[in-house]
């Protein structure tokens, strides 16, 4: 089974489990004057749904573990900023989820802090020229911000292909 198939199956199992919980909730009890939907087999039907839900939960756990195992063991190379970078799928997921944005935010903090260049007076009252001293390279800042902002889209595109061709590691 391919990684994408496992993820799709997991989503479907989650939907089935939710539907089953709904049926259990609706049919778990009734008043003595009501006719149960499943007649004298109502108790048996609820028990079957509970067992089926447990079976689905076990399959979901098995798939989740296979997906995690695969994501930890599978290395993927992605070109970022003209360089090939290799990380595991798990590492790329974390970069995609929030770490690339955090890096972009850090580089975005570099600026002039609202300072103005011009003329001022020194401690002796003499007029002097005042310039902004930047403790960073603005070109590098702009390039890094763009790199980190585009990184999630690049990761998505690469992992879509990877998920379609990578076999799940079942055990």
mmCIF file of N, CA and C in Angstrom, residues 7-70:
data_model
loop_
_atom_site.group_PDB
_atom_site.id
_atom_site.type_symbol
_atom_site.label_atom_id
_atom_site.label_comp_id
_atom_site.label_asym_id
_atom_site.label_seq_id
_atom_site.Cartn_x
_atom_site.Cartn_y
_atom_site.Cartn_z
ATOM 1 N N UNK A 7 -3.063 7.086 4.005
ATOM 2 C CA UNK A 7 -3.638 8.319 4.556
ATOM 3 C C UNK A 7 -5.117 8.448 4.187
ATOM 4 N N UNK A 8 -5.461 8.081 2.954
ATOM 5 C CA UNK A 8 -6.869 8.135 2.513
ATOM 6 C C UNK A 8 -7.705 7.104 3.264
ATOM 7 N N UNK A 9 -7.138 5.906 3.440
ATOM 8 C CA UNK A 9 -7.861 4.859 4.167
ATOM 9 C C UNK A 9 -8.082 5.282 5.620
ATOM 10 N N UNK A 10 -7.091 5.913 6.213
ATOM 11 C CA UNK A 10 -7.199 6.399 7.579
ATOM 12 C C UNK A 10 -8.335 7.420 7.699
ATOM 13 N N UNK A 11 -8.417 8.302 6.741
ATOM 14 C CA UNK A 11 -9.490 9.306 6.740
ATOM 15 C C UNK A 11 -10.855 8.627 6.614
ATOM 16 N N UNK A 12 -10.962 7.626 5.750
ATOM 17 C CA UNK A 12 -12.219 6.905 5.572
ATOM 18 C C UNK A 12 -12.591 6.127 6.832
ATOM 19 N N UNK A 13 -11.604 5.506 7.461
ATOM 20 C CA UNK A 13 -11.878 4.775 8.702
ATOM 21 C C UNK A 13 -12.361 5.723 9.799
ATOM 22 N N UNK A 14 -11.784 6.891 9.837
ATOM 23 C CA UNK A 14 -12.211 7.890 10.822
ATOM 24 C C UNK A 14 -13.671 8.275 10.603
ATOM 25 N N UNK A 15 -14.043 8.440 9.348
ATOM 26 C CA UNK A 15 -15.432 8.760 9.007
ATOM 27 C C UNK A 15 -16.356 7.618 9.421
ATOM 28 N N UNK A 16 -15.945 6.380 9.134
ATOM 29 C CA UNK A 16 -16.761 5.217 9.493
ATOM 30 C C UNK A 16 -16.922 5.110 11.011
ATOM 31 N N UNK A 17 -15.851 5.348 11.738
ATOM 32 C CA UNK A 17 -15.920 5.284 13.201
ATOM 33 C C UNK A 17 -16.869 6.348 13.742
ATOM 34 N N UNK A 18 -16.829 7.516 13.163
ATOM 35 C CA UNK A 18 -17.730 8.594 13.591
ATOM 36 C C UNK A 18 -19.189 8.209 13.326
ATOM 37 N N UNK A 19 -19.448 7.667 12.143
ATOM 38 C CA UNK A 19 -20.812 7.203 11.824
ATOM 39 C C UNK A 19 -21.263 6.128 12.821
ATOM 40 N N UNK A 20 -20.362 5.207 13.135
ATOM 41 C CA UNK A 20 -20.690 4.129 14.060
ATOM 42 C C UNK A 20 -21.017 4.680 15.447
ATOM 43 N N UNK A 21 -20.232 5.662 15.913
ATOM 44 C CA UNK A 21 -20.508 6.276 17.217
ATOM 45 C C UNK A 21 -21.876 6.945 17.224
ATOM 46 N N UNK A 22 -22.254 7.515 16.098
ATOM 47 C CA UNK A 22 -23.581 8.115 15.988
ATOM 48 C C UNK A 22 -24.675 7.069 16.125
ATOM 49 N N UNK A 23 -24.521 5.932 15.445
ATOM 50 C CA UNK A 23 -25.508 4.846 15.532
ATOM 51 C C UNK A 23 -25.594 4.307 16.955
ATOM 52 N N UNK A 24 -24.445 4.153 17.595
ATOM 53 C CA UNK A 24 -24.416 3.660 18.974
ATOM 54 C C UNK A 24 -25.173 4.619 19.884
ATOM 55 N N UNK A 25 -24.906 5.889 19.704
ATOM 56 C CA UNK A 25 -25.550 6.910 20.530
ATOM 57 C C UNK A 25 -27.065 6.909 20.368
ATOM 58 N N UNK A 26 -27.543 6.803 19.144
ATOM 59 C CA UNK A 26 -28.976 6.856 18.853
ATOM 60 C C UNK A 26 -29.691 5.590 19.311
ATOM 61 N N UNK A 27 -29.029 4.455 19.233
ATOM 62 C CA UNK A 27 -29.701 3.172 19.470
ATOM 63 C C UNK A 27 -29.330 2.486 20.786
ATOM 64 N N UNK A 28 -28.589 3.146 21.661
ATOM 65 C CA UNK A 28 -28.108 2.489 22.880
ATOM 66 C C UNK A 28 -29.192 2.324 23.947
ATOM 67 N N UNK A 29 -30.271 3.068 23.855
ATOM 68 C CA UNK A 29 -31.345 2.948 24.848
ATOM 69 C C UNK A 29 -32.656 3.416 24.229
ATOM 70 N N UNK A 30 -33.761 2.928 24.793
ATOM 71 C CA UNK A 30 -35.091 3.365 24.358
ATOM 72 C C UNK A 30 -36.069 3.159 25.515
ATOM 73 N N UNK A 31 -37.165 3.833 25.430
ATOM 74 C CA UNK A 31 -38.206 3.668 26.450
ATOM 75 C C UNK A 31 -38.927 2.347 26.255
ATOM 76 N N UNK A 32 -39.443 1.826 27.328
ATOM 77 C CA UNK A 32 -40.115 0.520 27.271
ATOM 78 C C UNK A 32 -41.350 0.532 26.379
ATOM 79 N N UNK A 33 -41.929 1.695 26.128
ATOM 80 C CA UNK A 33 -43.125 1.781 25.284
ATOM 81 C C UNK A 33 -42.787 1.967 23.809
ATOM 82 N N UNK A 34 -41.496 2.118 23.503
ATOM 83 C CA UNK A 34 -41.067 2.303 22.121
ATOM 84 C C UNK A 34 -40.677 0.964 21.505
ATOM 85 N N UNK A 35 -40.844 0.891 20.198
ATOM 86 C CA UNK A 35 -40.383 -0.277 19.463
ATOM 87 C C UNK A 35 -38.975 0.042 18.965
ATOM 88 N N UNK A 36 -37.974 -0.728 19.385
ATOM 89 C CA UNK A 36 -36.612 -0.453 18.947
ATOM 90 C C UNK A 36 -36.462 -0.660 17.440
ATOM 91 N N UNK A 37 -35.600 0.125 16.844
ATOM 92 C CA UNK A 37 -35.364 0.082 15.404
ATOM 93 C C UNK A 37 -34.980 -1.318 14.942
ATOM 94 N N UNK A 38 -34.184 -1.997 15.736
ATOM 95 C CA UNK A 38 -33.694 -3.323 15.360
ATOM 96 C C UNK A 38 -34.425 -4.439 16.114
ATOM 97 N N UNK A 39 -35.607 -4.127 16.619
ATOM 98 C CA UNK A 39 -36.449 -5.122 17.282
ATOM 99 C C UNK A 39 -35.757 -5.766 18.469
ATOM 100 N N UNK A 40 -35.967 -7.070 18.626
ATOM 101 C CA UNK A 40 -35.385 -7.773 19.768
ATOM 102 C C UNK A 40 -33.876 -8.001 19.591
ATOM 103 N N UNK A 41 -33.316 -7.570 18.473
ATOM 104 C CA UNK A 41 -31.874 -7.704 18.206
ATOM 105 C C UNK A 41 -31.132 -6.387 18.502
ATOM 106 N N UNK A 42 -31.811 -5.399 19.104
ATOM 107 C CA UNK A 42 -31.219 -4.078 19.343
ATOM 108 C C UNK A 42 -29.932 -4.176 20.179
ATOM 109 N N UNK A 43 -29.988 -4.899 21.284
ATOM 110 C CA UNK A 43 -28.822 -5.038 22.156
ATOM 111 C C UNK A 43 -27.669 -5.692 21.391
ATOM 112 N N UNK A 44 -27.964 -6.716 20.647
ATOM 113 C CA UNK A 44 -26.948 -7.417 19.859
ATOM 114 C C UNK A 44 -26.339 -6.491 18.806
ATOM 115 N N UNK A 45 -27.189 -5.675 18.163
ATOM 116 C CA UNK A 45 -26.712 -4.746 17.135
ATOM 117 C C UNK A 45 -25.768 -3.703 17.739
ATOM 118 N N UNK A 46 -26.130 -3.152 18.894
ATOM 119 C CA UNK A 46 -25.268 -2.155 19.558
ATOM 120 C C UNK A 46 -23.928 -2.793 19.906
ATOM 121 N N UNK A 47 -23.963 -4.026 20.401
ATOM 122 C CA UNK A 47 -22.726 -4.739 20.738
ATOM 123 C C UNK A 47 -21.860 -4.940 19.484
ATOM 124 N N UNK A 48 -22.481 -5.274 18.361
ATOM 125 C CA UNK A 48 -21.744 -5.450 17.101
ATOM 126 C C UNK A 48 -21.090 -4.140 16.667
ATOM 127 N N UNK A 49 -21.818 -3.042 16.793
ATOM 128 C CA UNK A 49 -21.242 -1.739 16.436
ATOM 129 C C UNK A 49 -20.049 -1.405 17.327
ATOM 130 N N UNK A 50 -20.175 -1.686 18.622
ATOM 131 C CA UNK A 50 -19.064 -1.430 19.542
ATOM 132 C C UNK A 50 -17.836 -2.249 19.159
ATOM 133 N N UNK A 51 -18.061 -3.518 18.817
ATOM 134 C CA UNK A 51 -16.942 -4.375 18.406
ATOM 135 C C UNK A 51 -16.343 -3.869 17.092
ATOM 136 N N UNK A 52 -17.209 -3.500 16.160
ATOM 137 C CA UNK A 52 -16.717 -2.986 14.869
ATOM 138 C C UNK A 52 -15.917 -1.699 15.089
ATOM 139 N N UNK A 53 -16.368 -0.853 16.017
ATOM 140 C CA UNK A 53 -15.642 0.389 16.303
ATOM 141 C C UNK A 53 -14.266 0.077 16.884
ATOM 142 N N UNK A 54 -14.195 -0.894 17.778
ATOM 143 C CA UNK A 54 -12.893 -1.293 18.325
ATOM 144 C C UNK A 54 -11.975 -1.823 17.227
ATOM 145 N N UNK A 55 -12.524 -2.592 16.303
ATOM 146 C CA UNK A 55 -11.736 -3.111 15.183
ATOM 147 C C UNK A 55 -11.222 -1.968 14.305
ATOM 148 N N UNK A 56 -12.070 -0.984 14.064
ATOM 149 C CA UNK A 56 -11.662 0.183 13.270
ATOM 150 C C UNK A 56 -10.550 0.934 13.997
ATOM 151 N N UNK A 57 -10.694 1.105 15.308
ATOM 152 C CA UNK A 57 -9.661 1.798 16.089
ATOM 153 C C UNK A 57 -8.323 1.080 15.982
ATOM 154 N N UNK A 58 -8.344 -0.233 16.046
ATOM 155 C CA UNK A 58 -7.103 -1.013 15.928
ATOM 156 C C UNK A 58 -6.474 -0.822 14.549
ATOM 157 N N UNK A 59 -7.303 -0.830 13.510
ATOM 158 C CA UNK A 59 -6.787 -0.634 12.151
ATOM 159 C C UNK A 59 -6.238 0.784 11.986
ATOM 160 N N UNK A 60 -6.920 1.760 12.570
ATOM 161 C CA UNK A 60 -6.427 3.137 12.513
ATOM 162 C C UNK A 60 -5.065 3.252 13.190
ATOM 163 N N UNK A 61 -4.904 2.607 14.335
ATOM 164 C CA UNK A 61 -3.620 2.629 15.034
ATOM 165 C C UNK A 61 -2.536 1.970 14.189
ATOM 166 N N UNK A 62 -2.861 0.834 13.592
ATOM 167 C CA UNK A 62 -1.894 0.139 12.742
ATOM 168 C C UNK A 62 -1.450 1.030 11.588
ATOM 169 N N UNK A 63 -2.421 1.678 10.944
ATOM 170 C CA UNK A 63 -2.092 2.568 9.818
ATOM 171 C C UNK A 63 -1.296 3.789 10.272
ATOM 172 N N UNK A 64 -1.703 4.379 11.374
ATOM 173 C CA UNK A 64 -0.961 5.545 11.885
ATOM 174 C C UNK A 64 0.490 5.188 12.169
ATOM 175 N N UNK A 65 0.700 4.038 12.777
ATOM 176 C CA UNK A 65 2.068 3.614 13.085
ATOM 177 C C UNK A 65 2.853 3.355 11.797
ATOM 178 N N UNK A 66 2.221 2.748 10.810
ATOM 179 C CA UNK A 66 2.897 2.495 9.528
ATOM 180 C C UNK A 66 3.246 3.817 8.848
ATOM 181 N N UNK A 67 2.336 4.774 8.906
ATOM 182 C CA UNK A 67 2.602 6.089 8.305
ATOM 183 C C UNK A 67 3.748 6.773 9.038
ATOM 184 N N UNK A 68 3.718 6.759 10.365
ATOM 185 C CA UNK A 68 4.808 7.388 11.121
ATOM 186 C C UNK A 68 6.142 6.699 10.859
ATOM 187 N N UNK A 69 6.122 5.380 10.840
ATOM 188 C CA UNK A 69 7.341 4.614 10.569
ATOM 189 C C UNK A 69 7.895 5.003 9.192
ATOM 190 N N UNK A 70 7.016 5.071 8.219
ATOM 191 C CA UNK A 70 7.418 5.423 6.859
ATOM 192 C C UNK A 70 7.953 6.851 6.809
#
